[in-house]
mmCIF file of C-alpha atoms in Angstrom:
data_model
loop_
_atom_site.group_PDB
_atom_site.id
_atom_site.type_symbol
_atom_site.label_atom_id
_atom_site.label_comp_id
_atom_site.label_asym_id
_atom_site.label_seq_id
_atom_site.Cartn_x
_atom_site.Cartn_y
_atom_site.Cartn_z
ATOM 1 C CA MET A 8 -7.298 6.183 -35.950
ATOM 2 C CA THR A 9 -10.104 4.427 -34.071
ATOM 3 C CA PHE A 10 -8.465 1.047 -34.675
ATOM 4 C CA ASP A 11 -5.345 2.204 -32.837
ATOM 5 C CA ARG A 12 -7.419 3.396 -29.878
ATOM 6 C CA SER A 13 -9.466 0.228 -29.702
ATOM 7 C CA ARG A 14 -6.303 -1.883 -29.923
ATOM 8 C CA SER A 15 -4.736 0.217 -27.192
ATOM 9 C CA PHE A 16 -7.859 -0.252 -25.056
ATOM 10 C CA ALA A 17 -7.777 -4.024 -25.576
ATOM 11 C CA TYR A 18 -4.071 -4.123 -24.709
ATOM 12 C CA GLY A 19 -4.640 -2.127 -21.524
ATOM 13 C CA PHE A 20 -7.623 -4.287 -20.624
ATOM 14 C CA THR A 21 -5.691 -7.574 -20.983
ATOM 15 C CA LEU A 22 -2.421 -6.321 -19.475
ATOM 16 C CA PRO A 23 -3.240 -7.232 -15.823
ATOM 17 C CA LEU A 24 -4.076 -10.813 -16.856
ATOM 18 C CA THR A 25 -0.843 -11.059 -18.838
ATOM 19 C CA ALA A 26 1.115 -9.716 -15.855
ATOM 20 C CA ALA A 27 -0.583 -12.205 -13.510
ATOM 21 C CA LYS A 28 0.322 -15.096 -15.825
ATOM 22 C CA LEU A 29 3.949 -13.935 -15.933
ATOM 23 C CA ILE A 30 4.170 -13.555 -12.153
ATOM 24 C CA LEU A 31 2.547 -16.922 -11.439
ATOM 25 C CA SER A 32 4.819 -18.730 -13.896
ATOM 26 C CA HIS A 33 8.055 -17.628 -12.185
ATOM 27 C CA GLY A 34 8.664 -18.253 -8.485
ATOM 28 C CA LYS A 35 11.099 -15.364 -8.050
ATOM 29 C CA LEU A 36 8.563 -12.905 -9.461
ATOM 30 C CA MET A 37 5.882 -14.342 -7.206
ATOM 31 C CA LEU A 38 8.132 -13.833 -4.177
ATOM 32 C CA TRP A 39 8.862 -10.199 -5.076
ATOM 33 C CA SER A 40 5.117 -9.656 -5.662
ATOM 34 C CA LEU A 41 4.053 -11.193 -2.354
ATOM 35 C CA LEU A 42 6.588 -9.278 -0.250
ATOM 36 C CA PRO A 43 4.963 -5.853 -0.877
ATOM 37 C CA PHE A 44 1.559 -7.383 -0.135
ATOM 38 C CA ALA A 45 2.833 -8.877 3.131
ATOM 39 C CA ALA A 46 4.508 -5.595 4.108
ATOM 40 C CA THR A 47 1.317 -3.681 3.367
ATOM 41 C CA MET A 48 -0.752 -6.064 5.469
ATOM 42 C CA ALA A 49 1.761 -5.765 8.314
ATOM 43 C CA VAL A 50 1.492 -1.971 8.184
ATOM 44 C CA TYR A 51 -2.282 -2.262 8.217
ATOM 45 C CA ILE A 52 -2.350 -4.642 11.162
ATOM 46 C CA LEU A 53 0.295 -2.830 13.175
ATOM 47 C CA LEU A 54 -0.772 0.743 12.538
ATOM 48 C CA VAL A 55 -4.407 1.003 11.546
ATOM 49 C CA LEU A 56 -5.850 -1.679 13.803
ATOM 50 C CA LYS A 57 -3.710 -0.557 16.753
ATOM 51 C CA ALA A 58 -4.782 3.054 16.186
ATOM 52 C CA GLN A 59 -8.432 2.019 16.175
ATOM 53 C CA GLU A 60 -8.008 0.071 19.396
ATOM 54 C CA ALA A 61 -6.096 2.923 21.084
ATOM 55 C CA ALA A 62 -8.754 5.446 20.043
ATOM 56 C CA HIS A 63 -11.514 3.153 21.310
ATOM 57 C CA GLN A 64 -9.791 2.710 24.672
ATOM 58 C CA GLY A 65 -9.151 6.449 24.911
ATOM 59 C CA LEU A 66 -12.799 7.224 24.215
ATOM 60 C CA LEU A 67 -13.920 4.728 26.845
ATOM 61 C CA HIS A 68 -11.491 6.329 29.307
ATOM 62 C CA TYR A 69 -13.132 9.714 28.684
ATOM 63 C CA PHE A 70 -16.557 8.178 29.216
ATOM 64 C CA ASP A 71 -15.432 6.887 32.595
ATOM 65 C CA ALA A 72 -13.897 10.251 33.500
ATOM 66 C CA TRP A 73 -17.094 12.093 32.566
ATOM 67 C CA GLY A 74 -19.261 9.573 34.423
ATOM 68 C CA TRP A 75 -21.050 8.247 31.324
ATOM 69 C CA ARG A 76 -22.044 4.614 30.961
ATOM 70 C CA GLN A 77 -20.047 2.730 28.333
ATOM 71 C CA GLU A 78 -23.059 0.611 27.432
ATOM 72 C CA GLY A 79 -25.381 3.565 26.735
ATOM 73 C CA TRP A 80 -26.697 4.581 23.337
ATOM 74 C CA PHE A 81 -24.662 7.811 23.302
ATOM 75 C CA ALA A 82 -21.430 5.954 23.988
ATOM 76 C CA MET A 83 -22.208 3.450 21.222
ATOM 77 C CA ALA A 84 -22.954 6.306 18.797
ATOM 78 C CA MET A 85 -19.672 7.989 19.702
ATOM 79 C CA VAL A 86 -17.726 4.735 19.233
ATOM 80 C CA ILE A 87 -19.347 4.134 15.836
ATOM 81 C CA GLY A 88 -18.623 7.734 14.779
ATOM 82 C CA MET A 89 -15.020 7.398 15.914
ATOM 83 C CA ARG A 90 -14.612 4.188 13.911
ATOM 84 C CA VAL A 91 -16.044 5.840 10.783
ATOM 85 C CA LEU A 92 -13.627 8.776 11.164
ATOM 86 C CA LEU A 93 -10.683 6.413 11.643
ATOM 87 C CA VAL A 94 -11.652 4.401 8.552
ATOM 88 C CA LEU A 95 -11.817 7.613 6.501
ATOM 89 C CA ALA A 96 -8.479 8.823 7.866
ATOM 90 C CA GLY A 97 -6.983 5.397 7.231
ATOM 91 C CA ALA A 98 -8.246 5.377 3.655
ATOM 92 C CA LEU A 99 -6.625 8.739 3.001
ATOM 93 C CA THR A 100 -3.252 7.978 4.561
ATOM 94 C CA PHE A 101 -2.863 4.209 4.263
ATOM 95 C CA SER A 102 -1.999 4.100 0.564
ATOM 96 C CA MET A 103 0.679 6.752 1.077
ATOM 97 C CA ALA A 104 2.223 4.854 3.987
ATOM 98 C CA ALA A 105 2.044 1.569 2.084
ATOM 99 C CA SER A 106 3.818 3.083 -0.927
ATOM 100 C CA ILE A 107 6.725 4.118 1.306
ATOM 101 C CA VAL A 108 7.011 0.613 2.753
ATOM 102 C CA THR A 109 6.678 -1.242 -0.558
ATOM 103 C CA SER A 110 8.814 0.932 -2.849
ATOM 104 C CA PRO A 111 12.055 -1.049 -2.263
ATOM 105 C CA PHE A 112 10.306 -4.323 -3.105
ATOM 106 C CA ASN A 113 8.849 -2.849 -6.288
ATOM 107 C CA ASP A 114 12.335 -1.888 -7.485
ATOM 108 C CA PHE A 115 13.566 -5.457 -7.085
ATOM 109 C CA LEU A 116 10.427 -6.759 -8.802
ATOM 110 C CA ALA A 117 11.064 -4.422 -11.745
ATOM 111 C CA ASP A 118 14.672 -5.629 -11.987
ATOM 112 C CA CYS A 119 13.562 -9.269 -12.035
ATOM 113 C CA THR A 120 10.799 -8.634 -14.574
ATOM 114 C CA GLU A 121 12.986 -6.908 -17.172
ATOM 115 C CA ARG A 122 14.333 -10.182 -18.566
ATOM 116 C CA TYR A 123 10.798 -11.287 -19.521
ATOM 117 C CA THR A 124 9.736 -8.133 -21.382
ATOM 118 C CA THR A 125 8.786 -8.022 -25.036
ATOM 119 C CA PRO A 126 10.584 -6.490 -26.868
ATOM 120 C CA GLN A 127 13.703 -7.450 -24.965
ATOM 121 C CA LEU A 128 15.237 -4.533 -23.066
ATOM 122 C CA ASP A 129 18.943 -3.805 -22.930
ATOM 123 C CA LYS A 130 20.683 -5.541 -20.060
ATOM 124 C CA VAL A 131 21.193 -3.210 -17.131
ATOM 125 C CA PRO A 132 24.688 -3.522 -15.711
ATOM 126 C CA ASP A 133 24.867 -5.155 -12.309
ATOM 127 C CA THR A 134 25.262 -2.644 -9.542
ATOM 128 C CA SER A 135 26.621 -2.912 -6.055
ATOM 129 C CA ILE A 136 24.425 -3.332 -3.024
ATOM 130 C CA MET A 137 25.332 0.220 -1.945
ATOM 131 C CA HIS A 138 23.978 1.548 -5.247
ATOM 132 C CA LYS A 139 20.730 -0.373 -4.714
ATOM 133 C CA LEU A 140 20.450 0.890 -1.122
ATOM 134 C CA LYS A 141 20.958 4.427 -2.394
ATOM 135 C CA GLY A 142 18.119 3.864 -4.878
ATOM 136 C CA ILE A 143 15.882 2.569 -2.095
ATOM 137 C CA GLY A 144 16.702 5.649 -0.021
ATOM 138 C CA ILE A 145 15.795 7.912 -2.936
ATOM 139 C CA ASP A 146 12.483 6.040 -3.386
ATOM 140 C CA VAL A 147 11.627 6.351 0.291
ATOM 141 C CA LEU A 148 12.477 10.074 0.340
ATOM 142 C CA LYS A 149 10.452 10.602 -2.833
ATOM 143 C CA SER A 150 7.461 8.829 -1.295
ATOM 144 C CA LEU A 151 7.804 10.819 1.940
ATOM 145 C CA ALA A 152 7.947 14.064 -0.045
ATOM 146 C CA ALA A 153 4.854 13.064 -2.032
ATOM 147 C CA THR A 154 3.043 12.166 1.190
ATOM 148 C CA ALA A 155 3.970 15.457 2.832
ATOM 149 C CA SER A 156 2.912 17.370 -0.288
ATOM 150 C CA GLY A 157 -0.405 15.537 -0.327
ATOM 151 C CA MET A 158 -1.057 16.348 3.324
ATOM 152 C CA PHE A 159 -0.291 20.043 2.928
ATOM 153 C CA ALA A 160 -2.196 20.452 -0.348
#
């Protein structure tokens, strides 16, 4: 019994390296792996960094309205506290938002990877583009539902 567990542990430990070798050896798999990464980085740059900048500008606007100096120690402490809160909020919500954006790419990556699996899987019949778009819609709705459930839990 312990041999099976140790073999399972070794398999799970080496699986990411095996997957990386497979992805790097096939250009199409590399493309479908880089697209979710690029989409995630775009979401990060467009949403998280813009939100931090907007919050910073808003806080500075309040300082001006209240007559406080922006260069003072209190203003700097408030800006640092605001940045910490935004990083925490970003950490909690970013992975959920990224999963919504990347789910369509992951489906295509899974389709492309099936031909390289061991043991060989049965060939999935080709489907129309409408069927694939419907699948993407289901993935996005599923991710949105999971995100909403996580926020209300």
